[in-house]
Amino acid sequence: AQKVTQAQTEISVVEKEDVTLDCVYETRDTTYYLFWYKQPPSGELVFLIRRNSFDEQNEISGRYSWNFQKSTSSFNFTITASQVVDSAVYFCALSEANNAGNNRKLIWGLGTSLAVNP
Amino acid sequence: ETGVTQTPRHLVMGMTNKKSLKCEQHLGHNAMYWYKQSAKKPLELMFVYSLEERVENNSVPSRFSPECPNSSHLFLHLHTLQPEDSALYLCASSQSGLAGRNNEQFFGPGTRLTVL
């Protein structure tokens, strides 16, 4: 069965600290996608990144970076030099394949609530 | 308007009321979704519509009734709800629902529903 685990329920850091949010997943599919979403206090989930299971290259986007390790089934997210505006709940998700082999249904982690304090 | 919009943003209703949640997407997507988000639980997928056809219904009680009149609009009709139905209801859309391998979902801000 597919499963996404975000072991950190809440993290609190001081501005400018680096912080890593962990995501561990389980799947029997060989082809899958991994996602990170951000949910600020306003409520909407904001798409951050999608990663294909065949692409293990790490990705950097400004202060955000993602470390995909297939060997440990992890897809961790690091924010460098955190800012107060980074305060939000962050969700990791896994895209499940349906019987036709198309990825559609998202399996969600419980989220990590990040508080960045000034 | 851009992206995905939802109205109302907040709704308080009694158990005997009938109300509807509305979602509209301005992204030209073909698939739309309803999710329920409760505290300390993973997001629960309720319904998926692809090209206006319901393609997924995850054992949702019949007191929730979706409607998708066209690919840009999605409704969730509510009647005789229970207090445990209080949650944030999120709408999302994606380019494709059935044949997508890169199906980023774009979310609206949600409707915070409280059932008294």
Short mmCIF file of C-alpha atoms in Angstrom, two decimals:
data_model
loop_
_atom_site.label_atom_id
_atom_site.label_comp_id
_atom_site.label_asym_id
_atom_site.label_seq_id
_atom_site.Cartn_x
_atom_site.Cartn_y
_atom_site.Cartn_z
CA ALA A 1 0.00 0.00 0.00
CA GLN A 2 1.10 3.55 -0.63
CA LYS A 3 1.88 5.70 2.37
CA VAL A 4 3.55 9.02 3.09
CA THR A 5 5.06 9.75 6.49
CA GLN A 6 6.04 13.18 7.72
CA ALA A 7 7.41 12.39 11.15
CA GLN A 8 7.86 16.01 12.20
CA THR A 9 4.52 17.38 13.34
CA GLU A 10 5.77 20.84 14.27
CA ILE A 11 9.06 22.64 13.82
CA SER A 12 9.97 26.02 15.22
CA VAL A 13 13.05 27.93 14.07
CA VAL A 14 14.43 31.42 14.29
CA GLU A 15 14.62 33.49 11.15
CA LYS A 16 17.70 32.85 8.98
CA GLU A 17 18.13 29.32 10.24
CA ASP A 18 18.12 26.47 7.74
CA VAL A 19 15.42 23.87 8.24
CA THR A 20 14.80 20.45 6.69
CA LEU A 21 11.37 18.86 6.48
CA ASP A 22 11.42 15.09 6.20
CA CYS A 23 9.24 12.95 3.97
CA VAL A 24 9.40 9.16 3.74
CA TYR A 25 7.16 7.24 1.38
CA GLU A 26 6.14 3.65 0.67
CA THR A 27 5.03 2.37 -2.70
CA ARG A 28 5.21 -0.79 -4.81
CA ASP A 29 4.92 1.22 -8.02
CA THR A 30 8.05 1.65 -10.09
CA THR A 31 6.71 4.82 -11.64
CA TYR A 32 5.40 7.48 -9.35
CA TYR A 33 5.56 11.17 -8.60
CA LEU A 34 6.35 12.98 -5.39
CA PHE A 35 5.06 16.43 -4.54
CA TRP A 36 5.49 19.14 -1.96
CA TYR A 37 2.75 21.63 -1.21
CA LYS A 38 2.70 24.63 1.13
CA GLN A 39 -0.43 25.65 3.03
CA PRO A 40 -0.13 29.17 4.47
CA PRO A 41 -2.66 30.45 7.03
CA SER A 42 -4.89 31.66 4.18
CA GLY A 43 -5.76 28.03 3.49
CA GLU A 44 -5.00 27.23 -0.12
CA LEU A 45 -2.44 24.57 -0.91
CA VAL A 46 0.34 25.98 -3.06
CA PHE A 47 2.18 23.60 -5.36
CA LEU A 48 5.97 23.71 -4.86
CA ILE A 49 7.50 20.81 -6.75
CA ARG A 50 6.85 17.55 -8.55
CA ARG A 51 9.55 14.89 -8.84
CA ASN A 52 9.49 11.88 -11.18
CA SER A 53 10.63 8.58 -9.65
CA PHE A 54 13.21 8.17 -12.42
CA ASP A 55 14.87 11.49 -11.77
CA GLU A 56 17.00 11.50 -8.64
CA GLN A 57 18.70 14.79 -9.32
CA ASN A 58 18.39 17.21 -6.48
CA GLU A 59 16.63 20.44 -7.26
CA ILE A 60 17.20 23.95 -6.03
CA SER A 61 14.83 26.85 -6.44
CA GLY A 62 16.00 29.96 -4.67
CA ARG A 63 16.07 29.21 -0.96
CA TYR A 64 14.27 25.90 -1.47
CA SER A 65 15.98 22.63 -2.25
CA TRP A 66 14.82 19.03 -2.43
CA ASN A 67 16.80 15.86 -1.84
CA PHE A 68 15.29 12.75 -3.45
CA GLN A 69 16.89 9.51 -2.24
CA LYS A 70 15.26 6.46 -3.80
CA SER A 71 17.44 4.10 -1.74
CA THR A 72 15.89 5.38 1.47
CA SER A 73 12.50 6.30 -0.04
CA SER A 74 12.85 9.85 1.12
CA PHE A 75 12.10 13.20 -0.45
CA ASN A 76 13.27 15.84 1.99
CA PHE A 77 12.75 19.56 1.64
CA THR A 78 15.22 22.16 2.91
CA ILE A 79 14.60 25.87 3.33
CA THR A 80 17.80 27.88 3.56
CA ALA A 81 17.89 31.14 5.52
CA SER A 82 14.27 30.79 6.58
CA GLN A 83 11.98 33.80 6.71
CA VAL A 84 8.82 34.56 8.66
CA VAL A 85 6.81 34.25 5.42
CA ASP A 86 7.86 30.60 5.23
CA SER A 87 5.63 29.86 8.21
CA ALA A 88 3.03 27.39 6.96
CA VAL A 89 2.09 23.75 6.95
CA TYR A 90 4.03 21.77 4.39
CA PHE A 91 2.63 18.59 2.85
CA CYS A 92 4.43 15.84 1.02
CA ALA A 93 2.37 13.69 -1.35
CA LEU A 94 2.83 10.62 -3.51
CA SER A 95 1.01 10.09 -6.79
CA GLU A 96 -0.55 6.65 -7.02
CA ALA A 97 -1.02 4.89 -10.34
CA ASN A 98 -4.43 3.63 -11.25
CA ASN A 99 -5.07 0.34 -13.08
CA ALA A 100 -4.41 1.99 -16.43
CA GLY A 101 -0.98 3.09 -15.27
CA ASN A 102 -1.84 6.74 -15.08
CA ASN A 103 -0.92 8.73 -12.02
CA ARG A 104 -3.84 10.56 -10.61
CA LYS A 105 -4.66 9.99 -6.97
CA LEU A 106 -2.49 11.75 -4.41
CA ILE A 107 -1.57 10.08 -1.13
CA TRP A 108 -0.89 12.78 1.43
CA GLY A 109 1.26 12.99 4.51
CA LEU A 110 -0.12 14.61 7.64
CA GLY A 111 1.94 17.73 7.12
CA THR A 112 4.64 19.53 9.08
CA SER A 113 3.75 22.85 10.67
CA LEU A 114 6.70 25.20 10.38
CA ALA A 115 6.90 28.33 12.51
CA VAL A 116 9.66 30.79 11.67
CA ASN A 117 10.06 33.31 14.45
CA PRO A 118 11.64 36.73 14.04
CA GLU B 1 -10.16 36.17 -11.40
CA THR B 2 -7.29 33.74 -11.70
CA GLY B 3 -6.56 30.28 -10.41
CA VAL B 4 -9.15 28.44 -8.38
CA THR B 5 -11.77 30.33 -6.39
CA GLN B 6 -14.14 29.03 -3.78
CA THR B 7 -17.22 30.55 -2.18
CA PRO B 8 -18.16 31.01 0.53
CA ARG B 9 -14.92 31.15 2.49
CA HIS B 10 -16.73 30.46 5.75
CA LEU B 11 -20.05 28.73 6.36
CA VAL B 12 -21.92 27.93 9.55
CA MET B 13 -24.97 25.73 9.19
CA GLY B 14 -27.36 23.76 11.30
CA MET B 15 -27.85 20.05 10.89
CA THR B 16 -31.16 20.54 9.08
CA ASN B 17 -29.96 23.18 6.63
CA LYS B 18 -29.21 22.77 2.94
CA LYS B 19 -26.30 24.70 1.50
CA SER B 20 -23.93 24.52 -1.44
CA LEU B 21 -20.22 25.15 -1.86
CA LYS B 22 -19.04 26.56 -5.14
CA CYS B 23 -15.70 26.18 -6.89
CA GLU B 24 -14.58 27.80 -10.12
CA GLN B 25 -11.31 27.29 -11.96
CA HIS B 26 -9.90 29.75 -14.49
CA LEU B 27 -7.00 27.57 -15.63
CA GLY B 28 -8.58 25.72 -18.54
CA HIS B 29 -8.21 22.42 -16.70
CA ASN B 30 -10.27 19.33 -17.40
CA ALA B 31 -10.37 17.72 -13.95
CA MET B 32 -11.72 19.00 -10.66
CA TYR B 33 -11.59 17.58 -7.15
CA TRP B 34 -13.22 17.96 -3.75
CA TYR B 35 -11.12 17.28 -0.66
CA LYS B 36 -11.96 17.33 3.02
CA GLN B 37 -9.28 18.51 5.44
CA SER B 38 -9.80 17.74 9.12
CA ALA B 39 -7.37 18.38 11.93
CA LYS B 40 -4.75 15.67 12.44
CA LYS B 41 -5.93 13.64 9.43
CA PRO B 42 -4.51 13.35 5.92
CA LEU B 43 -6.38 15.16 3.20
CA GLU B 44 -9.33 13.04 2.17
CA LEU B 45 -10.21 12.90 -1.50
CA MET B 46 -13.99 12.98 -1.82
CA PHE B 47 -14.82 13.28 -5.52
CA VAL B 48 -13.04 13.61 -8.84
CA TYR B 49 -14.59 14.89 -12.03
CA SER B 50 -12.88 14.55 -15.37
CA LEU B 51 -14.45 16.26 -18.37
CA GLU B 52 -17.60 16.75 -16.28
CA GLU B 53 -17.93 13.05 -15.56
CA ARG B 54 -17.55 11.76 -12.01
CA VAL B 55 -14.67 9.31 -12.02
CA GLU B 56 -14.10 8.80 -8.32
CA ASN B 57 -16.33 8.72 -5.28
CA ASN B 58 -14.48 7.67 -2.17
CA SER B 59 -17.28 6.23 -0.06
CA VAL B 60 -18.58 9.66 0.76
CA PRO B 61 -21.92 9.78 2.62
CA SER B 62 -24.91 10.70 0.49
CA ARG B 63 -25.45 13.88 2.49
CA PHE B 64 -22.66 15.25 0.26
CA SER B 65 -23.77 15.57 -3.36
CA PRO B 66 -21.38 16.91 -6.02
CA GLU B 67 -22.35 18.56 -9.26
CA CYS B 68 -20.15 19.51 -12.20
CA PRO B 69 -22.18 21.41 -14.81
CA ASN B 70 -19.10 22.23 -16.92
CA SER B 71 -15.35 21.86 -16.72
CA SER B 72 -14.92 25.21 -14.95
CA HIS B 73 -17.46 24.81 -12.17
CA LEU B 74 -17.88 22.35 -9.36
CA PHE B 75 -20.45 22.36 -6.59
CA LEU B 76 -20.82 20.42 -3.37
CA HIS B 77 -24.42 20.30 -2.16
CA LEU B 78 -24.80 19.72 1.55
CA HIS B 79 -27.85 18.56 3.48
CA THR B 80 -28.53 17.13 6.93
CA LEU B 81 -24.87 17.29 7.86
CA GLN B 82 -23.40 16.11 11.16
CA PRO B 83 -21.08 18.04 13.49
CA GLU B 84 -18.22 15.71 12.48
CA ASP B 85 -18.53 17.08 8.95
CA SER B 86 -17.05 20.36 10.17
CA ALA B 87 -13.79 20.80 8.27
CA LEU B 88 -12.02 22.77 5.57
CA TYR B 89 -13.33 21.76 2.16
CA LEU B 90 -10.81 22.28 -0.59
CA CYS B 91 -11.41 22.31 -4.30
CA ALA B 92 -8.62 21.61 -6.78
CA SER B 93 -8.18 21.32 -10.51
CA SER B 94 -5.60 19.73 -12.78
CA GLN B 95 -4.92 19.61 -16.47
CA SER B 96 -6.12 16.04 -16.82
CA GLY B 97 -7.71 13.56 -14.49
CA LEU B 98 -7.58 10.25 -16.28
CA ALA B 99 -4.48 10.27 -18.40
CA GLY B 100 -2.10 12.48 -16.55
CA ARG B 101 1.31 11.51 -15.41
CA ASN B 102 2.23 15.01 -14.38
CA ASN B 103 -0.91 16.09 -12.70
CA GLU B 104 -0.14 18.98 -10.42
CA GLN B 105 -3.29 19.95 -8.65
CA PHE B 106 -4.01 23.61 -8.07
CA PHE B 107 -6.08 24.40 -5.02
CA GLY B 108 -8.57 27.01 -4.01
CA PRO B 109 -8.49 28.70 -0.59
CA GLY B 110 -11.13 26.38 0.83
CA THR B 111 -14.43 26.79 2.62
CA ARG B 112 -14.27 26.52 6.40
CA LEU B 113 -17.49 24.69 7.30
CA THR B 114 -18.90 24.51 10.80
CA VAL B 115 -21.93 22.32 11.48
CA LEU B 116 -23.77 23.12 14.68
#
